[in-house]
Amino acid sequence: MRFPSSTNRTSRYQPVIPGIRSGWVVLLVVILGFASTPVSTAQLVEGRWQVLSEGPIADGRRHDDVVFINENEGWVVNLRGEVYGTKDGGSSWELLYSNPILGFRSTAFINDRIGFVGSLSSGRVLFQTFDGGRNWFDLTSRIKGTIPQSICGLWVVDENTIYGVGAFFGGPWFLKSTDGGVTWTSKLVGTGAKALVDVYFKNKNEGYAVGGTADVAQMLQGNAVVLRTIDGGSNWTQVHQTSHSLNVGGEWGWKISFPSELVGYVSLEYTGNNDNEPAKYLKTVDGGLTWTEHHIPGSTQVSGLQGIGFITEEIGWASGRGQTSATIDGGTTWQQISDYDPDTNPDGELDGRTNRIFVINSTLAYAVGAYTYRFDGSIPIHIAPESVPERPAQFQMDQNYPNPFQKSTTIGYTLFENVNVRITIRDILGRQVRTLLSEFQSPGTYTLTWNGRDDGGSRLANGTYLYLMDIGEHIEVKHAVLLR
C-alpha cells in the first residue's frame, strides 16, 4: 500500500497533505485493535522509521532540529553548535560547521544556499548562512527591538518571509523578516504567554505560536498556550490555554504539526509530573481556531512530550521525553513503540530523545533525537510485537544547601543513566548568568559548588536565583537565595 501523494503543513516551506482515505487503514485498525502489548509502528502502517546508518550520532545527547527543502537536501543542528548536511536523502552526511560555544536550537532554510539557525547562546541568538551551512554569520545586531534571550523556533514561508519565536525558559519574543533575512524586527507578544517555543505559519499572514504562561522565574509552573495571528504577527490572540492537572506542576506547548489545512497537533511538555500523569497533546480540526486537550495512555514519562509529527491527519508519532507513541486514527488510540538502540534493540523505531519530526509528504519524513531517522512509507515490513520496558527515572536533583547562602552553596544530584548534563544559573528574569556544568556524565551521585558569581567572575547582587538542570529529556528548576 502506498499513501496518496499530496502536501503537508508539518514541514517548512512545503505544500499540505490531506488525510488517508484508503480503506486499508480502517482494515488495519480492526485487525490490530491496538493490543495492550506495545509493537513496532511497522504493524500500524506500511513503512517504518529506519535509523540512517551514516547519519550523525548525538553521543549520549540529542540533535535539536532537522529541516529539508526537498526529498534529498536537509540539515541537522544541535546545542553543540554543529550543523550537518545531506544531499542524498540522508544516505550520507557531512559535518559542515562546528562551534561548541554556540547552542543551536532551531533551523530553517530558504534554498540550498541560504538558511538560518536560532541559538540558546545569550547575546548571539540568530545566524545566517549563504553557502549551504559551511559558514555562519551572526545576525543578532540586525534585530530591531528587544533582543530575544534565545530563538527556539524558526519558520520559512517563502524566500522573503521568515518568522521566529523564543524562548522556552522565558520571554514571549516574536521575530520577523520580510526581506530574506537582511533586516529583522522583534517584539514581546504577551497575550498571556511568558514563554514561546515553536512557530508555524500557513501563509504570510496566518500563523500560530505555542509556549506557556510561566517562565523559569515561576518554576515553569503554568499552563500551555496557543497564540494565533492573521496579520503576519502584528497582532496575536490567545486561542487556547490549557488547565493542567493537579498532578503536574506545569505544562507548556513544545512542537507544532499541521498535516493538513484543518487538522493540527501540539505536543506538551511537563514539569513536576511526579505522579506519572499520561503525556498530553492538543488537537485542532478547524484550522487552529479551537483546540482540544488529549492524553496518551501508557506514556507516563515525567516530562511529557517534545517531538510530534503527523504524515497524514490520522498517522503520527509523539516522543521526546523518554518514550515514543504512535497513532493511526488521529489520536483516538495510541500505542507505545519500542525505541531504537544499536546494541539492545536494532529493530526499534525512533528514540526517546526525538525532538523534531519533519514531514516531506505522506510517505517520507525525517526525525532527529539521539540518532537521525528516515520514514519510508514504500517499504513493506512486519515485525513481531515487542514489549517496551519501563524507563526508570533518569536523575534526581536536590535542593541546594545552605539556602539562603552568602559565600557558596552546594547543588547535589544523582544520575541513573549515561546522559549529557547542563546546569545553568539564571536570574529571576530568566537571564542566564552562569554555566556551572555542560558535559557527558555516567550514573552516580555528584555535587557542584556555586560561589554566587557570574561567568565573568563578578559577584552577583543578592536575591533569588534559579538553577536549571537539563539532560535533554528532562528539565528541573529550583530556587537559590543569595545574601551578602
Coordinates of C-alpha atoms in Angstrom, one line a residue:
M1 CA 0.0 0.0 0.0
R2 CA 1.2 3.5 -0.9
F3 CA -0.3 6.6 0.5
P4 CA -1.7 9.1 -1.9
S5 CA 0.7 12.0 -2.8
S6 CA -0.2 15.5 -1.6
T7 CA 1.1 18.2 0.7
N8 CA 2.0 18.7 4.3
R9 CA 2.0 21.5 6.8
T10 CA 4.3 19.8 9.2
S11 CA 7.3 20.7 7.0
R12 CA 8.6 24.2 6.5
Y13 CA 8.2 25.9 3.1
Q14 CA 6.2 22.8 1.9
P15 CA 2.7 22.3 0.4
V16 CA -0.2 20.4 2.5
I17 CA -1.2 16.6 2.8
P18 CA -4.8 15.6 3.3
G19 CA -5.6 12.6 5.4
I20 CA -5.5 9.0 4.2
R21 CA -8.7 7.8 2.5
S22 CA -7.7 4.3 1.8
G23 CA -9.9 1.6 3.3
W24 CA -6.8 -0.3 4.2
V25 CA -6.3 2.0 7.2
V26 CA -9.7 1.0 8.6
L27 CA -8.9 -2.6 8.0
L28 CA -5.6 -2.4 9.8
V29 CA -7.3 -0.8 12.8
V30 CA -9.8 -3.6 13.0
I31 CA -7.1 -6.3 12.7
L32 CA -4.6 -4.8 15.1
G33 CA -7.1 -3.5 17.6
F34 CA -4.2 -1.6 19.3
A35 CA -3.5 -4.5 21.7
S36 CA -2.0 -3.7 25.1
T37 CA 1.4 -5.1 24.1
P38 CA 3.5 -2.3 22.6
V39 CA 4.5 -3.0 19.0
S40 CA 6.6 -1.5 16.3
T41 CA 4.8 1.0 14.0
A42 CA 5.7 -1.3 11.2
Q43 CA 2.5 -3.2 12.2
L44 CA 0.5 0.0 12.2
V45 CA 1.3 1.3 8.7
E46 CA 3.2 0.0 5.7
G47 CA 6.6 1.6 6.1
R48 CA 8.8 2.2 9.0
W49 CA 11.3 4.5 10.7
Q50 CA 14.8 3.5 9.9
V51 CA 18.0 4.8 11.5
L52 CA 20.3 6.4 9.0
S53 CA 23.4 4.4 9.2
E54 CA 25.6 7.2 8.0
G55 CA 23.7 9.9 10.0
P56 CA 25.3 12.0 12.8
I57 CA 25.1 10.4 16.2
A58 CA 24.5 12.6 19.3
D59 CA 26.8 10.5 21.6
G60 CA 24.5 10.4 24.6
R61 CA 22.9 13.7 23.8
R62 CA 20.4 14.7 21.1
H63 CA 20.1 16.6 17.9
D64 CA 17.7 19.5 18.3
D65 CA 16.3 20.3 14.8
V66 CA 16.1 19.0 11.3
V67 CA 14.9 20.7 8.1
F68 CA 14.7 19.6 4.4
I69 CA 14.0 21.8 1.4
N70 CA 13.1 18.8 -0.8
E71 CA 13.3 15.0 -0.5
N72 CA 17.1 14.9 -0.6
E73 CA 18.6 18.1 0.8
G74 CA 18.5 18.7 4.5
W75 CA 20.3 19.9 7.6
V76 CA 20.6 18.9 11.3
V77 CA 21.6 21.2 14.2
N78 CA 22.3 20.7 17.9
L79 CA 23.3 22.5 21.1
R80 CA 27.0 21.7 20.5
G81 CA 27.0 24.2 17.7
E82 CA 27.1 21.6 15.0
V83 CA 25.5 21.7 11.5
Y84 CA 25.3 18.6 9.4
G85 CA 24.1 18.4 5.8
T86 CA 22.9 15.8 3.4
K87 CA 22.2 16.0 -0.4
D88 CA 21.1 12.4 -0.9
G89 CA 18.1 11.9 1.4
G90 CA 20.3 11.0 4.4
S91 CA 22.4 8.3 2.8
S92 CA 25.5 10.3 3.6
W93 CA 26.1 13.4 5.8
E94 CA 28.8 15.9 6.2
L95 CA 29.7 18.0 9.3
L96 CA 29.5 21.5 7.7
Y97 CA 30.2 23.6 10.8
S98 CA 31.1 23.3 14.5
N99 CA 31.4 25.9 17.2
P100 CA 30.9 24.4 20.7
I101 CA 30.3 27.7 22.3
L102 CA 27.1 28.2 20.3
G103 CA 24.0 26.3 21.2
F104 CA 21.9 25.8 18.0
R105 CA 18.3 25.0 18.8
S106 CA 16.4 25.6 15.6
T107 CA 16.9 25.9 11.9
A108 CA 15.1 26.9 8.6
F109 CA 16.3 27.1 5.0
I110 CA 15.1 29.2 2.1
N111 CA 17.0 27.2 -0.5
D112 CA 20.2 25.1 -0.8
R113 CA 22.4 28.1 0.0
I114 CA 20.5 30.5 2.4
G115 CA 19.4 29.3 5.8
F116 CA 19.1 30.4 9.4
V117 CA 19.7 28.9 12.9
G118 CA 18.3 30.1 16.2
S119 CA 20.6 29.8 19.2
L120 CA 20.3 29.5 23.0
S121 CA 23.6 31.4 23.4
S122 CA 23.0 34.6 25.2
G123 CA 23.7 37.7 23.0
R124 CA 24.2 35.5 19.9
V125 CA 20.8 34.2 19.0
L126 CA 20.4 34.4 15.2
F127 CA 22.8 33.3 12.5
Q128 CA 22.6 33.1 8.7
T129 CA 24.5 31.1 6.0
F130 CA 24.9 31.9 2.3
D131 CA 26.8 28.8 1.3
G132 CA 24.6 25.9 2.4
G133 CA 25.8 25.8 6.0
R134 CA 29.6 25.9 5.9
N135 CA 29.9 29.4 7.2
W136 CA 27.5 31.3 9.6
F137 CA 27.2 35.0 10.3
D138 CA 25.8 36.5 13.5
L139 CA 22.7 38.5 12.7
T140 CA 21.8 39.4 16.3
S141 CA 22.9 43.0 15.8
R142 CA 20.4 43.4 12.9
I143 CA 17.4 42.7 15.1
K144 CA 15.4 45.9 15.8
G145 CA 13.6 45.8 19.1
T146 CA 14.3 43.9 22.2
I147 CA 16.8 41.1 21.6
P148 CA 15.4 37.6 22.5
Q149 CA 17.2 35.5 25.1
S150 CA 17.1 32.7 22.6
I151 CA 15.3 31.5 19.4
C152 CA 13.7 28.1 19.8
G153 CA 11.6 28.0 16.7
L154 CA 12.0 29.2 13.1
W155 CA 9.7 29.1 10.1
V156 CA 10.3 30.0 6.4
V157 CA 7.2 30.9 4.4
D158 CA 9.0 32.0 1.2
E159 CA 12.2 33.5 0.0
N160 CA 11.4 36.8 1.7
T161 CA 9.4 35.9 4.8
I162 CA 10.9 34.2 7.9
Y163 CA 9.5 34.0 11.4
G164 CA 10.9 33.0 14.8
V165 CA 10.0 32.7 18.4
G166 CA 11.7 32.1 21.8
A167 CA 12.5 31.4 24.5
F168 CA 11.3 28.3 26.2
F169 CA 12.7 29.4 29.6
G170 CA 11.1 32.9 29.4
G171 CA 10.2 35.8 27.2
P172 CA 7.4 35.5 24.5
W173 CA 9.5 37.0 21.7
F174 CA 8.4 37.0 18.1
L175 CA 10.8 37.8 15.2
K176 CA 10.1 38.6 11.6
S177 CA 12.0 39.3 8.4
T178 CA 10.3 40.3 5.1
D179 CA 13.4 40.8 3.0
G180 CA 15.0 37.4 3.2
G181 CA 16.9 38.0 6.4
V182 CA 18.5 41.3 5.6
T183 CA 16.6 43.0 8.4
W184 CA 14.7 41.7 11.4
T185 CA 12.2 43.0 13.9
S186 CA 11.5 41.6 17.4
K187 CA 8.8 42.2 20.0
L188 CA 7.3 40.7 23.1
V189 CA 3.9 39.2 22.2
G190 CA 2.2 38.9 25.6
T191 CA -1.4 37.8 25.4
G192 CA -0.9 35.7 28.5
A193 CA 2.2 34.0 27.2
K194 CA 5.5 34.3 29.1
A195 CA 7.5 31.8 27.0
L196 CA 7.3 30.7 23.4
V197 CA 8.9 27.6 21.9
D198 CA 7.6 26.9 18.4
V199 CA 6.0 28.7 15.4
Y200 CA 4.1 27.7 12.3
F201 CA 2.6 29.8 9.5
K202 CA 0.1 28.7 6.9
N203 CA 1.0 31.7 4.7
K204 CA 2.4 35.2 5.2
N205 CA -0.5 36.3 7.4
E206 CA -1.9 33.3 9.4
G207 CA 0.3 31.7 11.9
Y208 CA 0.5 30.0 15.3
A209 CA 2.9 30.1 18.2
V210 CA 3.0 27.8 21.3
G211 CA 4.5 28.1 24.7
G212 CA 3.4 28.7 28.3
T213 CA 2.1 31.1 30.8
A214 CA 5.1 30.7 33.2
D215 CA 8.8 31.2 32.8
V216 CA 11.7 29.8 34.9
A217 CA 11.2 32.6 37.4
Q218 CA 7.8 30.9 38.1
M219 CA 9.4 27.4 38.0
L220 CA 7.6 26.9 34.7
Q221 CA 4.5 26.2 36.7
G222 CA 1.9 27.5 34.3
N223 CA -0.4 26.3 31.5
A224 CA 0.3 25.8 27.8
V225 CA -1.0 28.4 25.4
V226 CA -1.7 28.6 21.6
L227 CA -1.5 32.0 20.0
R228 CA -2.9 33.0 16.6
T229 CA -2.2 35.8 14.2
I230 CA -3.9 36.7 10.9
D231 CA -1.8 39.8 10.0
G232 CA 1.7 38.4 9.9
G233 CA 2.4 38.7 13.6
S234 CA 1.4 42.4 14.1
N235 CA -1.3 41.3 16.5
W236 CA -1.8 38.0 18.3
T237 CA -4.8 36.4 20.1
Q238 CA -4.8 33.6 22.6
V239 CA -7.0 30.8 21.1
H240 CA -6.3 28.2 23.8
Q241 CA -4.9 27.9 27.3
T242 CA -4.8 24.5 29.0
S243 CA -5.6 23.7 32.6
H244 CA -3.0 21.4 33.9
S245 CA -3.8 18.5 36.3
L246 CA -3.1 18.9 40.0
N247 CA -0.6 16.0 39.5
V248 CA 1.5 18.2 37.2
G249 CA 3.5 21.3 38.4
G250 CA 3.2 23.0 35.0
E251 CA 3.0 22.4 31.2
W252 CA 3.8 24.3 28.0
G253 CA 3.5 23.8 24.3
W254 CA 6.6 22.4 22.6
K255 CA 6.2 21.5 18.9
I256 CA 3.5 22.1 16.2
S257 CA 2.5 19.7 13.5
F258 CA -0.1 20.5 10.8
P259 CA -0.7 17.6 8.4
S260 CA -3.5 19.4 6.6
E261 CA -5.2 22.8 6.4
L262 CA -7.7 21.9 9.1
V263 CA -6.0 19.4 11.3
G264 CA -3.1 20.2 13.6
Y265 CA -1.4 18.9 16.7
V266 CA 0.8 20.4 19.5
S267 CA 2.9 18.4 22.0
L268 CA 3.0 19.5 25.6
E269 CA 5.9 19.2 28.0
Y270 CA 5.6 18.8 31.8
T271 CA 7.4 19.8 34.9
G272 CA 6.8 18.3 38.3
N273 CA 5.0 15.3 36.9
N274 CA 5.7 13.2 40.0
D275 CA 2.5 11.1 39.8
N276 CA 3.0 9.8 36.2
E277 CA 0.3 11.8 34.6
P278 CA -0.1 10.5 31.0
A279 CA 1.5 12.6 28.3
K280 CA -0.7 15.3 26.8
Y281 CA -1.2 17.0 23.4
L282 CA -3.6 19.4 21.7
K283 CA -5.6 18.9 18.5
T284 CA -7.5 21.2 16.2
V285 CA -9.9 20.1 13.4
D286 CA -10.9 23.6 12.3
G287 CA -7.6 25.0 11.1
G288 CA -6.5 26.3 14.6
L289 CA -9.5 28.3 15.7
T290 CA -10.2 25.9 18.5
W291 CA -8.2 23.2 20.3
T292 CA -9.0 20.2 22.5
E293 CA -6.8 18.5 25.1
H294 CA -6.0 14.8 25.0
H295 CA -3.8 12.4 26.8
I296 CA -1.7 9.4 25.6
P297 CA -2.5 6.4 27.7
G298 CA 0.6 4.4 28.6
S299 CA 3.0 7.4 28.0
T300 CA 3.8 8.4 31.6
Q301 CA 7.3 9.9 31.4
V302 CA 7.9 12.6 34.0
S303 CA 8.4 15.4 31.4
G304 CA 5.6 14.6 28.9
L305 CA 6.4 15.2 25.3
Q306 CA 8.6 17.1 22.9
G307 CA 8.7 16.0 19.2
I308 CA 5.4 15.4 17.4
G309 CA 4.8 14.8 13.7
F310 CA 1.9 13.5 11.5
I311 CA 2.3 12.3 8.0
T312 CA -1.5 12.5 7.5
E313 CA -4.4 13.7 9.6
E314 CA -4.5 10.2 11.2
I315 CA -1.0 8.8 11.3
G316 CA 1.6 10.3 13.6
W317 CA 4.1 10.0 16.4
A318 CA 4.7 11.8 19.7
S319 CA 8.0 11.5 21.6
G320 CA 10.9 13.3 23.0
R321 CA 11.0 12.9 26.8
G322 CA 11.9 9.2 27.1
Q323 CA 9.1 7.3 25.3
T324 CA 7.6 7.3 21.8
S325 CA 3.9 6.6 21.0
A326 CA 2.1 6.1 17.6
T327 CA -1.4 6.6 16.4
I328 CA -3.1 5.6 13.1
D329 CA -6.6 7.1 13.9
G330 CA -5.8 10.7 14.7
G331 CA -5.2 10.1 18.4
T332 CA -8.3 8.2 19.2
T333 CA -6.0 5.4 20.3
W334 CA -2.2 5.4 20.9
Q335 CA 0.4 2.7 21.3
Q336 CA 3.9 2.9 22.7
I337 CA 6.6 1.7 20.3
S338 CA 9.9 0.0 21.0
D339 CA 12.8 2.5 20.8
Y340 CA 15.8 2.1 18.6
D341 CA 19.1 1.2 20.3
P342 CA 22.0 -0.1 18.2
D343 CA 23.1 -2.6 20.9
T344 CA 19.9 -3.7 22.6
N345 CA 17.1 -3.1 20.0
P346 CA 18.4 -2.5 16.5
D347 CA 14.9 -3.2 15.1
G348 CA 13.3 -0.4 17.2
E349 CA 12.0 2.9 15.7
L350 CA 12.8 6.4 16.8
D351 CA 14.2 7.0 20.3
G352 CA 13.0 8.8 23.5
R353 CA 15.1 11.9 22.7
T354 CA 13.2 12.7 19.5
N355 CA 12.8 16.5 19.4
R356 CA 11.7 17.2 15.8
I357 CA 9.8 15.2 13.2
F358 CA 9.9 16.9 9.7
V359 CA 7.4 15.6 7.2
I360 CA 8.0 15.9 3.4
N361 CA 4.9 14.1 2.3
S362 CA 2.7 11.2 3.3
T363 CA 5.4 8.5 2.6
L364 CA 8.5 10.4 3.6
A365 CA 9.6 12.1 6.8
Y366 CA 12.8 12.7 8.8
A367 CA 13.4 12.9 12.6
V368 CA 16.2 13.6 15.0
G369 CA 16.9 12.7 18.5
A370 CA 19.9 10.7 19.7
Y371 CA 20.1 9.5 16.1
T372 CA 18.8 10.6 12.7
Y373 CA 15.9 8.7 11.1
R374 CA 14.0 8.5 7.8
F375 CA 10.4 7.2 7.4
D376 CA 9.9 5.4 4.1
G377 CA 6.3 4.5 3.5
S378 CA 7.1 2.5 0.5
I379 CA 8.9 -0.3 2.4
P380 CA 6.6 -3.2 3.4
I381 CA 7.7 -4.8 6.7
H382 CA 6.2 -6.7 9.5
I383 CA 7.8 -7.2 12.9
A384 CA 6.6 -9.3 15.8
P385 CA 5.3 -7.4 18.9
E386 CA 8.0 -6.2 21.3
S387 CA 7.4 -5.1 24.8
V388 CA 8.7 -1.7 25.8
P389 CA 10.5 -1.8 29.2
E390 CA 9.5 0.8 31.7
R391 CA 12.1 3.5 31.8
P392 CA 13.5 4.3 35.3
A393 CA 13.9 7.9 36.5
Q394 CA 16.9 9.5 34.8
F395 CA 18.1 11.8 37.5
Q396 CA 17.2 13.4 40.8
M397 CA 18.2 17.0 41.7
D398 CA 18.4 18.0 45.3
Q399 CA 17.7 21.4 46.9
N400 CA 20.9 23.4 47.3
Y401 CA 22.4 23.8 50.8
P402 CA 22.8 26.0 52.6
N403 CA 19.9 28.1 51.3
P404 CA 19.9 31.0 51.7
F405 CA 23.7 31.3 51.3
Q406 CA 26.4 34.0 51.4
K407 CA 29.7 32.7 50.1
S408 CA 28.9 29.5 48.4
T409 CA 26.2 26.8 48.1
T410 CA 26.3 23.1 47.1
I411 CA 24.0 21.6 44.5
G412 CA 23.7 17.8 44.6
Y413 CA 22.2 15.4 42.0
T414 CA 22.1 11.7 41.2
L415 CA 22.1 10.3 37.6
F416 CA 20.7 6.8 36.9
E417 CA 22.0 6.5 33.3
N418 CA 24.6 8.0 31.0
V419 CA 23.4 11.5 30.0
N420 CA 24.7 14.9 28.9
V421 CA 24.2 17.2 31.8
R422 CA 23.8 21.0 31.6
I423 CA 23.4 23.1 34.8
T424 CA 23.0 26.8 34.5
I425 CA 22.2 29.7 36.9
R426 CA 19.6 32.3 35.8
D427 CA 18.4 35.4 37.5
I428 CA 14.7 36.0 38.4
L429 CA 14.0 37.4 34.9
G430 CA 15.3 34.1 33.3
R431 CA 18.6 35.6 32.0
Q432 CA 21.5 33.1 32.1
V433 CA 24.3 34.4 34.3
R434 CA 26.5 31.3 34.9
T435 CA 27.1 27.9 33.3
L436 CA 28.1 25.5 36.1
L437 CA 28.4 22.4 34.0
S438 CA 28.0 21.1 30.5
E439 CA 29.4 17.6 30.0
F440 CA 28.6 13.9 29.5
Q441 CA 28.4 12.0 32.8
S442 CA 27.9 8.4 33.9
P443 CA 25.5 7.2 36.6
G444 CA 26.4 8.3 40.1
T445 CA 25.9 11.0 42.7
Y446 CA 27.5 14.4 42.1
T447 CA 27.8 17.7 43.8
L448 CA 28.6 21.2 42.4
T449 CA 29.6 24.4 44.3
W450 CA 28.3 27.8 43.2
N451 CA 30.1 30.8 44.6
G452 CA 27.5 33.3 43.8
R453 CA 29.4 34.7 40.8
D454 CA 28.6 35.0 37.1
D455 CA 30.6 33.6 34.2
G456 CA 32.9 36.6 34.3
G457 CA 33.8 36.1 38.0
S458 CA 31.8 39.1 39.3
R459 CA 29.9 38.8 42.5
L460 CA 26.1 38.8 41.8
A461 CA 23.6 41.0 43.7
N462 CA 21.7 39.5 46.5
G463 CA 18.4 38.0 45.6
T464 CA 16.7 34.9 44.3
Y465 CA 18.3 32.9 41.5
L466 CA 17.3 29.8 39.7
Y467 CA 19.4 26.7 38.9
L468 CA 18.2 24.8 35.9
M469 CA 19.3 21.2 35.1
D470 CA 18.6 20.0 31.6
I471 CA 19.6 16.5 30.4
G472 CA 17.9 16.8 27.1
E473 CA 14.9 14.6 28.1
H474 CA 14.0 16.3 31.3
I475 CA 14.3 19.8 32.9
E476 CA 14.3 20.6 36.6
V477 CA 14.3 24.0 38.2
K478 CA 14.9 25.1 41.8
H479 CA 15.4 28.4 43.7
A480 CA 18.6 29.5 45.5
V481 CA 18.7 32.7 47.6
L482 CA 22.0 34.7 47.6
L483 CA 22.6 37.0 50.6
R484 CA 25.5 39.4 51.0

